[in-house]
Coordinates of C-alpha atoms in Angstrom, one line a residue:
Chain N
M114 CA 98.9 73.2 111.9
R115 CA 96.0 74.7 113.9
A116 CA 93.1 75.9 111.9
S117 CA 93.4 79.6 112.4
S118 CA 97.2 80.0 112.5
L119 CA 97.2 82.7 109.9
Y120 CA 95.2 85.0 112.2
E121 CA 96.3 83.7 115.5
P122 CA 99.0 85.8 117.0
L123 CA 102.0 84.7 118.9
L124 CA 102.0 85.8 122.5
S125 CA 104.8 88.1 123.2
E126 CA 105.9 89.7 126.5
I127 CA 106.8 93.3 126.8
A128 CA 110.3 93.4 128.4
R129 CA 110.4 97.1 128.8
V130 CA 109.0 100.3 127.4
E131 CA 110.9 103.4 126.5
E132 CA 109.1 106.8 126.5
E133 CA 110.2 108.5 123.3
T134 CA 108.1 111.6 123.2
P135 CA 105.0 112.7 125.1
D136 CA 102.8 110.5 122.8
T137 CA 105.2 107.9 121.5
R138 CA 106.8 104.8 123.1
T139 CA 109.1 102.0 122.0
Y140 CA 108.0 98.6 123.1
F141 CA 110.8 96.1 123.6
L142 CA 109.3 92.6 123.1
A143 CA 111.2 89.6 124.5
A144 CA 112.5 88.0 121.3
D145 CA 113.5 84.5 122.7
A146 CA 110.0 83.1 122.0
I147 CA 109.7 84.6 118.6
P148 CA 110.9 82.1 115.9
W149 CA 111.6 84.8 113.3
R150 CA 113.8 87.0 115.5
G151 CA 116.9 88.1 113.6
T152 CA 115.5 86.8 110.2
Y153 CA 113.0 89.5 109.1
R154 CA 113.9 92.2 106.6
P155 CA 114.2 95.8 107.6
G156 CA 111.0 97.6 106.5
Q157 CA 108.7 94.6 107.3
F158 CA 105.8 95.1 109.7
V159 CA 103.9 93.2 112.3
E160 CA 100.3 93.2 113.5
V161 CA 100.3 93.9 117.2
S162 CA 97.3 92.9 119.3
A163 CA 95.9 94.4 122.4
F164 CA 93.4 91.7 123.3
G165 CA 89.9 93.0 123.7
V166 CA 90.6 96.1 121.6
G167 CA 92.1 94.7 118.4
E168 CA 95.1 94.6 116.2
A169 CA 97.0 97.2 114.2
P170 CA 100.0 97.2 111.9
F171 CA 103.4 98.7 112.9
C172 CA 106.7 98.6 111.3
L173 CA 109.5 96.8 113.0
S174 CA 111.7 99.6 114.1
Q175 CA 114.9 97.8 114.9
S176 CA 117.3 96.0 112.6
P177 CA 117.1 92.2 112.5
T178 CA 120.9 92.2 113.2
R179 CA 120.0 93.4 116.7
A180 CA 117.9 90.4 117.8
A181 CA 117.8 90.8 121.5
F182 CA 114.3 92.4 121.3
I183 CA 111.6 92.8 118.7
E184 CA 111.0 96.6 118.8
V185 CA 108.0 98.6 117.7
T186 CA 107.7 102.4 118.2
I187 CA 104.1 103.4 118.5
R188 CA 102.4 106.7 118.7
R189 CA 99.1 107.0 120.6
T190 CA 96.6 107.6 117.9
G191 CA 93.7 105.2 117.9
S192 CA 92.0 102.6 120.1
V193 CA 94.7 99.9 119.9
T194 CA 97.6 102.3 120.5
N195 CA 95.7 103.9 123.4
R196 CA 95.3 100.5 125.0
L197 CA 98.9 99.6 124.4
D198 CA 99.8 102.9 126.1
T199 CA 98.5 101.4 129.3
Y200 CA 100.8 98.3 129.0
G201 CA 104.1 97.9 130.7
A202 CA 106.8 95.4 131.3
G203 CA 105.4 91.9 131.8
D204 CA 102.2 92.6 129.9
L205 CA 101.5 90.3 126.9
V206 CA 100.7 91.5 123.4
G207 CA 99.8 89.4 120.3
L208 CA 102.2 89.5 117.4
R209 CA 101.6 88.3 113.8
G210 CA 104.2 88.7 111.1
P211 CA 106.7 89.6 109.9
F212 CA 104.7 90.8 106.9
G213 CA 105.5 92.8 103.7
N214 CA 108.4 93.1 101.4
G215 CA 110.9 95.2 103.4
F216 CA 113.6 97.5 102.1
P217 CA 115.7 96.5 99.1
V218 CA 118.9 96.0 101.1
E219 CA 120.6 94.1 98.3
R220 CA 120.0 96.8 95.7
A221 CA 121.3 99.4 98.2
R222 CA 124.6 97.5 98.6
G223 CA 127.6 99.6 97.6
K224 CA 125.5 102.8 97.2
D225 CA 125.6 106.1 99.1
L226 CA 122.5 106.2 101.3
I227 CA 120.4 109.2 102.2
F228 CA 117.7 108.8 104.9
V229 CA 115.1 111.5 105.3
A230 CA 112.6 111.1 108.1
G231 CA 109.9 113.3 109.6
G232 CA 108.5 112.7 113.1
I233 CA 107.3 109.2 113.6
G234 CA 108.7 108.4 110.1
L235 CA 112.1 107.6 111.7
P236 CA 111.2 104.2 113.2
P237 CA 110.9 102.3 109.9
L238 CA 114.1 103.9 108.6
R239 CA 115.9 103.1 111.8
S240 CA 115.4 99.3 111.1
L241 CA 117.5 99.9 107.9
I242 CA 119.9 102.5 109.3
N243 CA 121.1 100.1 112.1
Y244 CA 121.2 97.2 109.6
V245 CA 123.5 99.3 107.4
L246 CA 125.6 100.3 110.4
D247 CA 126.0 96.6 111.3
R248 CA 127.1 95.8 107.7
R249 CA 129.0 99.1 107.3
S250 CA 131.5 98.0 104.8
D251 CA 128.7 96.9 102.4
Y252 CA 127.5 100.5 101.9
G253 CA 128.9 103.8 100.9
D254 CA 128.4 107.2 102.5
V255 CA 125.4 107.3 105.0
K256 CA 123.5 110.6 105.7
V257 CA 120.5 110.9 108.0
F258 CA 118.2 113.9 108.0
Y259 CA 115.5 114.1 110.6
G260 CA 112.9 116.7 111.1
A261 CA 110.5 116.9 114.1
R262 CA 107.9 119.4 115.3
S263 CA 109.9 120.2 118.4
P264 CA 113.0 118.9 120.2
A265 CA 110.6 117.0 122.6
D266 CA 109.0 115.3 119.6
R267 CA 112.2 113.6 118.4
V268 CA 112.2 109.8 118.9
Y269 CA 115.4 107.9 119.7
K270 CA 117.1 110.9 121.3
N271 CA 119.9 108.8 122.8
E272 CA 120.5 106.9 119.6
L273 CA 120.5 110.1 117.6
A274 CA 123.3 111.4 119.9
E275 CA 125.2 108.1 119.4
W276 CA 124.8 108.3 115.7
R277 CA 126.0 111.9 115.8
R278 CA 129.2 110.8 117.6
S279 CA 129.8 107.9 115.2
P280 CA 132.2 108.3 112.3
D281 CA 130.0 105.8 110.3
L282 CA 127.3 108.3 109.4
S283 CA 126.4 111.9 109.4
V284 CA 123.2 113.1 111.1
V285 CA 121.5 116.5 110.7
E286 CA 118.4 117.3 112.6
T287 CA 115.9 120.2 112.3
V288 CA 112.8 121.2 114.3
D289 CA 109.8 123.4 113.4
R290 CA 109.6 124.9 116.9
P291 CA 112.9 125.1 118.8
D292 CA 113.1 125.4 122.5
E293 CA 115.8 127.1 124.6
G294 CA 118.2 124.3 124.5
W295 CA 118.1 123.7 120.7
D296 CA 121.1 124.8 118.8
G297 CA 120.5 123.0 115.6
P298 CA 118.7 124.1 112.4
V299 CA 115.1 125.3 112.5
G300 CA 112.6 124.6 109.7
V301 CA 111.4 121.8 107.4
V302 CA 113.6 118.8 106.7
T303 CA 113.5 119.6 103.0
A304 CA 115.7 122.6 103.6
L305 CA 118.5 120.4 104.8
L306 CA 118.7 118.7 101.4
K307 CA 119.1 121.9 99.3
G308 CA 122.5 122.0 97.7
L309 CA 123.5 118.6 98.9
K310 CA 126.4 117.1 96.9
V311 CA 125.4 113.6 95.8
H312 CA 126.5 111.1 93.0
P313 CA 123.0 110.6 91.7
A314 CA 123.8 107.3 89.8
S315 CA 125.2 105.7 93.0
T316 CA 122.8 107.1 95.6
M317 CA 119.7 105.7 97.1
A318 CA 117.3 107.7 99.3
F319 CA 114.9 106.3 101.9
T320 CA 112.3 108.6 103.2
C321 CA 109.3 108.3 105.5
G322 CA 107.1 110.9 107.1
P323 CA 103.8 112.7 106.7
P324 CA 102.4 112.9 103.2
V325 CA 103.1 116.6 102.7
M326 CA 106.8 116.1 103.8
L327 CA 107.1 113.2 101.4
E328 CA 105.9 115.4 98.5
F329 CA 108.5 118.1 99.1
V330 CA 111.3 115.6 100.0
T331 CA 110.8 113.6 96.8
A332 CA 110.7 116.7 94.7
E333 CA 114.0 117.8 96.3
L334 CA 115.6 114.4 95.8
L335 CA 114.6 114.4 92.1
R336 CA 116.1 117.9 91.8
L337 CA 119.4 116.4 93.2
G338 CA 119.3 114.1 90.3
L339 CA 118.2 110.8 91.9
H340 CA 116.3 108.4 89.7
P341 CA 112.7 107.7 90.9
S342 CA 113.5 104.1 91.3
N343 CA 116.2 105.1 93.8
I344 CA 113.8 107.0 96.0
V345 CA 112.2 104.6 98.4
T346 CA 109.5 105.0 100.9
T347 CA 107.1 102.8 103.0
L348 CA 103.4 103.4 102.5
E349 CA 100.9 103.5 105.2
R350 CA 97.4 102.0 104.6
Y351 CA 94.7 100.8 106.9
M352 CA 95.2 97.0 107.1
K353 CA 93.5 94.2 108.9
C354 CA 94.8 90.8 107.9
G355 CA 98.3 91.6 106.7
V356 CA 98.2 88.6 104.3
G357 CA 96.5 89.9 101.2
K358 CA 92.9 88.7 102.0
C359 CA 90.8 91.3 103.7
G360 CA 91.0 93.9 101.0
H361 CA 91.5 97.0 103.1
C362 CA 94.9 98.0 101.8
C363 CA 94.2 97.2 98.2
V364 CA 95.4 100.0 95.9
G365 CA 95.1 99.4 92.2
H366 CA 96.8 96.1 91.5
H367 CA 98.7 96.1 94.8
Y368 CA 97.9 94.6 98.2
I369 CA 100.1 97.0 100.1
C370 CA 100.5 94.4 103.0
V371 CA 102.1 91.8 100.8
D372 CA 103.4 93.6 97.7
G373 CA 104.5 96.6 99.9
P374 CA 104.6 98.4 102.1
V375 CA 108.0 99.5 100.7
Y376 CA 107.8 101.1 97.2
N377 CA 110.1 103.3 95.2
L378 CA 108.8 106.5 93.7
D379 CA 108.7 105.0 90.2
Q380 CA 106.2 102.4 91.4
I381 CA 104.2 104.9 93.5
Q382 CA 103.8 107.2 90.5
R383 CA 102.2 104.3 88.7
L384 CA 99.7 103.6 91.6
P385 CA 96.3 104.8 90.5
E386 CA 95.3 106.1 93.9
A387 CA 97.4 108.5 95.9
P388 CA 98.5 106.9 99.2
Chain S
M88 CA 73.7 60.0 80.4
R89 CA 73.7 59.7 84.2
V90 CA 70.5 61.2 85.6
I91 CA 68.9 61.7 89.0
S92 CA 65.1 62.2 89.6
D93 CA 63.6 64.9 91.7
A94 CA 62.6 62.3 94.3
D95 CA 66.1 60.8 94.3
L96 CA 67.8 64.2 94.7
R97 CA 65.7 64.8 97.8
G98 CA 66.5 61.2 98.8
L99 CA 70.2 61.9 98.4
A100 CA 69.8 64.9 100.8
A101 CA 68.0 62.5 103.2
D102 CA 70.8 59.9 102.8
L103 CA 73.5 62.5 103.5
L104 CA 71.7 63.8 106.6
A105 CA 71.2 60.3 107.9
A106 CA 74.9 59.7 107.3
G107 CA 75.8 62.7 109.5
S108 CA 76.7 65.2 106.8
T109 CA 75.7 68.8 107.0
V110 CA 73.5 69.5 104.0
W111 CA 73.1 73.0 102.8
G112 CA 70.4 73.9 100.3
P113 CA 67.9 76.6 99.3
A114 CA 65.0 76.5 101.7
R115 CA 62.2 78.8 103.0
V116 CA 63.0 80.5 106.2
P117 CA 60.0 80.4 108.5
G118 CA 59.1 83.8 109.7
S119 CA 61.6 85.6 107.4
P120 CA 60.5 89.0 106.2
R121 CA 62.1 88.2 102.9
P122 CA 60.2 86.2 100.2
G123 CA 62.0 83.4 98.5
V124 CA 64.7 81.1 99.8
E125 CA 68.0 81.2 101.6
Y126 CA 70.9 78.7 101.6
R127 CA 70.5 77.0 104.9
P128 CA 71.7 73.9 106.7
L129 CA 68.8 71.6 106.2
R130 CA 67.2 69.8 109.1
E131 CA 65.3 67.5 106.8
A132 CA 65.4 66.9 103.1
A133 CA 61.8 68.1 102.7
E134 CA 63.0 71.6 103.3
L135 CA 64.9 71.7 100.1
D136 CA 63.2 74.1 97.7
L137 CA 64.8 74.2 94.3
G138 CA 62.0 76.0 92.4
A139 CA 62.2 79.4 94.2
G140 CA 65.0 81.1 92.3
L141 CA 68.1 82.7 93.7
P142 CA 68.6 82.8 97.4
F143 CA 68.9 86.4 98.8
L144 CA 72.4 85.8 100.4
P145 CA 75.1 84.1 98.4
L146 CA 76.6 80.7 98.9
K147 CA 79.9 82.2 100.1
Q148 CA 78.5 82.1 103.7
V149 CA 79.1 78.3 103.7
F150 CA 82.8 78.9 103.3
L151 CA 83.2 82.4 104.8
P152 CA 80.4 82.9 107.4
P153 CA 79.2 86.5 107.8
T154 CA 80.9 86.4 111.1
E155 CA 83.2 83.8 112.5
P156 CA 85.5 83.4 115.5
L157 CA 89.2 83.4 114.7
F158 CA 90.0 82.5 118.3
W159 CA 88.9 83.1 121.9
W160 CA 91.2 84.8 124.4
E161 CA 91.2 84.7 128.1
R162 CA 93.4 86.6 130.5
K163 CA 94.5 85.3 134.0
G164 CA 96.7 87.8 135.7
T165 CA 99.4 88.6 133.1
E166 CA 98.8 85.3 131.3
V167 CA 96.8 85.2 128.1
R168 CA 95.4 82.0 126.6
L169 CA 94.2 81.7 123.0
V170 CA 91.8 79.0 122.0
P171 CA 91.4 78.5 118.2
P172 CA 88.1 77.2 116.7
A173 CA 87.8 73.5 116.0
P174 CA 88.4 72.6 112.4
P175 CA 85.3 71.4 110.5
N176 CA 84.8 67.7 111.3
R177 CA 81.7 66.9 109.1
R178 CA 81.3 66.5 105.5
V179 CA 79.3 69.3 103.9
V180 CA 77.3 68.9 100.8
V181 CA 75.5 71.8 99.1
I182 CA 72.5 70.7 97.1
G183 CA 71.0 73.2 94.8
A184 CA 73.8 75.8 94.5
R185 CA 73.3 78.1 91.6
P186 CA 76.1 78.3 89.0
C187 CA 76.8 82.0 89.8
D188 CA 77.4 81.1 93.4
A189 CA 79.6 78.1 92.7
A190 CA 81.7 80.2 90.4
G191 CA 81.9 83.0 93.0
A192 CA 83.5 80.6 95.5
D193 CA 86.0 79.5 92.8
A194 CA 87.0 83.1 92.2
M195 CA 87.5 83.6 96.0
D196 CA 89.7 80.5 96.1
R197 CA 92.3 82.5 94.1
V198 CA 92.7 85.3 96.6
M199 CA 92.3 83.0 99.7
G200 CA 95.1 80.8 98.3
W201 CA 97.7 83.2 96.9
D202 CA 100.9 83.7 98.8
Y203 CA 99.4 83.0 102.3
R204 CA 96.8 80.3 102.4
D205 CA 93.7 81.0 104.4
E206 CA 93.2 77.7 106.2
L207 CA 89.8 78.6 107.6
W208 CA 88.5 79.1 104.1
F209 CA 90.1 76.0 102.6
A210 CA 89.2 73.7 105.5
R211 CA 85.6 74.5 104.7
R212 CA 86.1 74.3 100.9
D213 CA 87.9 71.0 101.2
A214 CA 85.1 69.6 103.4
A215 CA 82.4 70.6 101.0
T216 CA 81.0 69.1 97.8
V217 CA 79.0 71.5 95.7
V218 CA 76.1 70.1 93.8
T219 CA 74.8 72.8 91.5
V220 CA 71.5 73.1 89.7
A221 CA 71.7 74.8 86.4
C222 CA 69.2 77.6 85.8
E223 CA 66.5 77.0 83.3
R224 CA 65.8 80.7 82.9
P225 CA 67.2 83.9 84.5
A226 CA 65.8 84.5 88.0
D227 CA 64.8 87.9 86.8
E228 CA 66.1 90.8 84.6
A229 CA 68.9 91.5 87.1
C230 CA 70.8 88.3 86.1
F231 CA 73.7 88.8 83.7
C232 CA 75.9 85.7 84.1
S233 CA 76.1 85.2 80.3
D234 CA 77.6 88.6 80.0
V235 CA 80.6 87.9 82.3
G236 CA 81.8 84.7 80.6
L237 CA 79.7 82.3 82.7
G238 CA 76.1 81.1 82.0
P239 CA 73.1 79.3 83.4
S240 CA 74.8 75.9 83.2
H241 CA 78.5 76.9 83.6
P242 CA 80.3 74.2 85.6
R243 CA 82.9 76.4 87.3
G244 CA 83.2 75.8 91.0
S245 CA 80.7 72.9 91.0
D246 CA 81.6 69.3 91.8
L247 CA 78.4 68.0 90.2
L248 CA 76.3 70.0 87.8
L249 CA 72.6 69.0 87.5
I250 CA 70.9 70.1 84.4
P251 CA 67.1 70.1 84.7
H252 CA 65.0 68.0 82.4
P253 CA 61.3 66.9 83.0
G254 CA 61.1 64.9 86.2
G255 CA 64.8 65.2 87.1
Y256 CA 68.3 66.2 86.2
A257 CA 71.1 65.2 83.9
V258 CA 74.2 64.8 86.0
E259 CA 77.5 66.2 84.9
E260 CA 80.4 65.0 87.0
V261 CA 82.7 68.0 87.1
T262 CA 85.3 67.0 89.7
A263 CA 86.6 63.9 91.5
K264 CA 84.7 65.0 94.6
G265 CA 81.5 64.9 92.5
R266 CA 82.3 61.5 91.2
E267 CA 82.9 60.3 94.8
L268 CA 79.5 61.5 95.8
V269 CA 77.8 59.6 93.0
A270 CA 79.9 56.5 93.8
A271 CA 78.9 56.8 97.5
F272 CA 75.1 56.8 96.7
P273 CA 74.8 54.8 93.5
H274 CA 71.2 53.9 94.1
R275 CA 70.1 57.5 93.7
F276 CA 71.5 57.8 90.2
R277 CA 70.7 55.9 87.0
E278 CA 71.7 55.8 83.3
D279 CA 69.2 57.2 80.8
E280 CA 70.2 57.2 77.2
Q281 CA 67.2 59.4 76.2
V282 CA 68.8 62.3 78.0
T283 CA 71.7 64.1 76.4
P284 CA 73.8 66.9 77.7
G285 CA 72.6 69.0 74.7
E286 CA 69.5 69.9 76.7
T287 CA 71.2 72.4 78.9
A288 CA 69.9 75.8 79.3
A289 CA 71.5 77.9 76.6
A290 CA 73.6 80.9 77.4
G291 CA 72.7 84.0 75.5
P292 CA 75.2 86.0 73.5
P293 CA 77.0 88.6 75.7
R294 CA 75.4 92.1 75.6
I295 CA 78.6 93.9 76.6
D296 CA 82.1 93.9 75.2
L297 CA 83.9 92.6 78.3
A298 CA 87.4 93.0 76.7
G299 CA 86.5 96.6 75.9
V300 CA 85.2 97.2 79.4
Q301 CA 88.5 95.9 80.8
R302 CA 90.5 98.1 78.4
W303 CA 88.5 101.2 79.3
L304 CA 88.8 100.5 83.0
A305 CA 92.6 100.1 82.8
D306 CA 93.1 103.6 81.5
H307 CA 90.1 105.6 82.9
F308 CA 90.8 105.6 86.6
E309 CA 90.3 109.3 86.6
D310 CA 87.1 109.9 84.6
E311 CA 83.8 111.8 85.0
T312 CA 81.9 108.5 84.7
W313 CA 82.8 107.7 88.3
N314 CA 81.2 110.9 89.6
E315 CA 78.1 110.1 87.5
V316 CA 77.6 106.5 88.7
A317 CA 78.4 107.3 92.3
L318 CA 75.6 109.8 92.6
R319 CA 73.2 107.0 93.4
C320 CA 75.5 105.3 95.9
H321 CA 74.7 105.7 99.6
G322 CA 77.9 103.8 100.6
C323 CA 75.9 101.3 102.7
G324 CA 77.7 98.3 101.4
A325 CA 74.6 96.1 100.8
C326 CA 76.0 95.2 97.4
A327 CA 79.1 93.6 99.0
S328 CA 77.0 91.8 101.6
V329 CA 75.0 89.9 99.0
C330 CA 77.9 89.4 96.5
P331 CA 79.0 85.8 96.0
A332 CA 82.6 86.9 95.3
C333 CA 83.3 89.9 97.6
H334 CA 86.0 88.6 99.9
C335 CA 86.8 91.6 102.1
F336 CA 86.5 91.2 105.8
D337 CA 87.1 93.1 109.0
I338 CA 88.8 91.7 112.0
V339 CA 87.4 92.9 115.3
D340 CA 87.7 92.1 119.0
E341 CA 84.5 91.5 120.9
P342 CA 85.2 91.5 124.6
D343 CA 82.9 89.5 126.8
S344 CA 84.5 91.1 129.8
L345 CA 87.9 92.6 130.7
L346 CA 89.2 89.1 131.0
A347 CA 87.9 87.3 128.0
G348 CA 86.6 87.8 124.5
T349 CA 86.5 86.7 120.9
R350 CA 88.4 87.9 117.9
R351 CA 86.1 87.6 114.9
R352 CA 86.2 88.3 111.3
N353 CA 83.1 89.8 109.7
W354 CA 82.1 90.5 106.1
D355 CA 83.1 94.0 105.2
S356 CA 82.6 96.3 102.2
C357 CA 84.9 98.7 100.4
Q358 CA 81.8 100.9 99.8
T359 CA 81.7 102.3 103.3
S360 CA 83.7 105.4 104.1
R361 CA 85.4 103.8 107.1
F362 CA 86.9 101.0 105.1
T363 CA 90.1 102.8 104.4
V364 CA 90.2 105.4 107.1
H365 CA 93.4 105.6 109.2
A366 CA 93.5 106.0 113.0
S367 CA 94.7 109.5 112.4
G368 CA 91.5 110.3 110.5
H369 CA 93.2 110.5 107.2
N370 CA 91.2 108.7 104.5
P371 CA 93.1 108.0 101.3
R372 CA 89.9 107.0 99.6
E373 CA 87.8 110.1 100.2
G374 CA 84.6 110.5 98.1
Q375 CA 82.0 107.9 97.1
H376 CA 83.1 108.1 93.5
A377 CA 86.5 106.6 94.5
R378 CA 84.8 103.8 96.4
V379 CA 82.4 102.9 93.6
R380 CA 85.3 103.0 91.2
Q381 CA 87.2 100.7 93.5
R382 CA 84.4 98.2 93.4
V383 CA 84.0 98.2 89.6
V384 CA 87.7 98.4 88.7
H385 CA 88.7 95.7 91.3
K386 CA 86.1 93.3 90.1
F387 CA 86.5 93.7 86.4
Q388 CA 90.1 94.8 85.8
V389 CA 92.4 94.4 88.9
F390 CA 91.3 91.0 90.2
P391 CA 91.1 89.3 86.7
R392 CA 94.6 90.6 85.8
R393 CA 96.0 89.4 89.1
F394 CA 94.1 86.2 89.7
G395 CA 92.7 85.2 86.3
R396 CA 89.0 85.4 87.2
L397 CA 86.5 88.2 87.2
L398 CA 85.3 88.9 90.7
C399 CA 81.8 89.0 89.5
T400 CA 79.6 86.1 88.4
G401 CA 76.6 88.1 87.1
C402 CA 74.2 87.0 89.8
G403 CA 72.6 90.4 89.9
R404 CA 72.2 90.3 93.7
C405 CA 73.9 93.7 94.2
T406 CA 71.3 95.3 91.8
R407 CA 68.4 93.6 93.7
A408 CA 69.7 94.6 97.1
C409 CA 70.6 98.2 96.3
P410 CA 68.2 100.6 98.1
A411 CA 69.2 103.4 95.6
G412 CA 68.6 101.4 92.4
Q413 CA 72.3 101.1 91.5
D414 CA 72.6 98.6 88.7
L415 CA 76.0 97.0 88.1
F416 CA 75.0 95.8 84.7
E417 CA 73.9 99.3 83.8
I418 CA 77.4 100.6 84.8
L419 CA 79.0 97.9 82.7
T420 CA 76.8 98.7 79.8
L421 CA 77.8 102.4 80.2
V422 CA 81.5 101.5 80.4
S423 CA 81.1 99.2 77.4
E424 CA 79.6 102.0 75.4
R425 CA 82.3 104.5 76.4
A426 CA 84.9 101.8 75.5
L427 CA 83.4 101.7 72.0
E428 CA 83.4 105.5 71.7
T429 CA 87.1 105.7 72.7
S430 CA 88.3 102.7 70.8

């Protein structure tokens, strides 16, 4: 093994890029050169390199059951994501991973599943939603609730339409600011959960979105009777190494990059420092 | 007991240099603005200066350099080539490590080796033999190794421990690596029955209740104490830069041009405000009190619970380096007192 393999990325070619929203793109990375294609867990993440700028962590946004590409959906926010934004098909990025614990797919077996996402929070959940759809008989009822700032800010517009047509799940979307073509609900995603009929003992919820959304969504899920251990989210933290060495994502006793990033509410409530 | 004379210790350094080893030891740095010594790779054995107290920077630089390349990258058209650094190919012997520094590297082994193994760290650790010289007295009043379960002649992290006696040192062989070094240069060592291990520098009784400190830290994450002790902190991170056990690092790209550059890791500190800041600008660890708390709680409660070692060896360097007069032992004393009040 070469000396720096832990920090030395695989080179991975961008096969194509999908523009999701004005500031968000999905990068489809050619999976044939990636030894762990198809074997990672939904909810794990990778460190993506733009050589010359640096490396940043992103969740794997596609299910490992769909192994044609390694997919990451990235919003232009900082120096690495801005450089990636200039990349297209044929460009090479660096890839390290997969890292982290991933979603508890085994514990979710046989349960009814609720997914609640806000904005760029859908990509990590999508890795699990498609996983569940590909093992449909292992899981109960599946409901997806997605809120975005505006219709244009929704990621995976085509896939959402497909999901909507599918008998395997129900999808309800809402936006804060509708446009002329929008005929769906308007307002925060939490409103969609009010009065929802669930079997609390056999339901698990997966949620991801901005901190303020998470606060209201978890409160609503608790009100529906879900146990905190059945409310699952994935935490965001500034990370460098991804392997529990560099200290950046250390929160209390947890190295979020190795012990997380997926936690249930029960665990999060015991973290000393709010994420 | 096996002993080595002052002259033979210097001779050992000369033998090792002649044999092609890299020898690190405390030495004066010509032209340095700092008084005292630094751990340096020696050019000649005469540079070794064992009488000048604690080097300003810790020994961890031998195993985790302040900055090191992780790989070089080069772009040709759409192709990218990565070139990893060569693994260490020379034996490294440290002569004149201090017990607090040797123990610091031992604590870092825990985090560098859990789950994922940091090969860069362990390649250097494996290639190195650490010959420690016990302290005859504290370097100054900032030292507190005896208060954190170590002491002036604690063997943790050392391969050989040398305990000073007039004219030389009693030699304690701590590890197989240490025994191998003795066996490789037998003419530098001799047996002296007059010298007994009992002559080691004595560790004083601890001045703080460490168990009480850990108990208090475990359930006082939110406490006014953190606001009080953070008032002095500028958030400069000097404390972490001189710490023998702080393992945090940053990973950065340094482009030489648009077509080539280096990815490096550099020492980093959780005391700076940018340590946890997201690309979005959100900082989950706002406020210096939260960062000072992170340093203290991580070193004395979190790390020990997870890895079985304190992440502090009581070297006192952070106290010496702090431009604002922050004193870690003073914080521990305060916490120890509050632990007594609340117990």
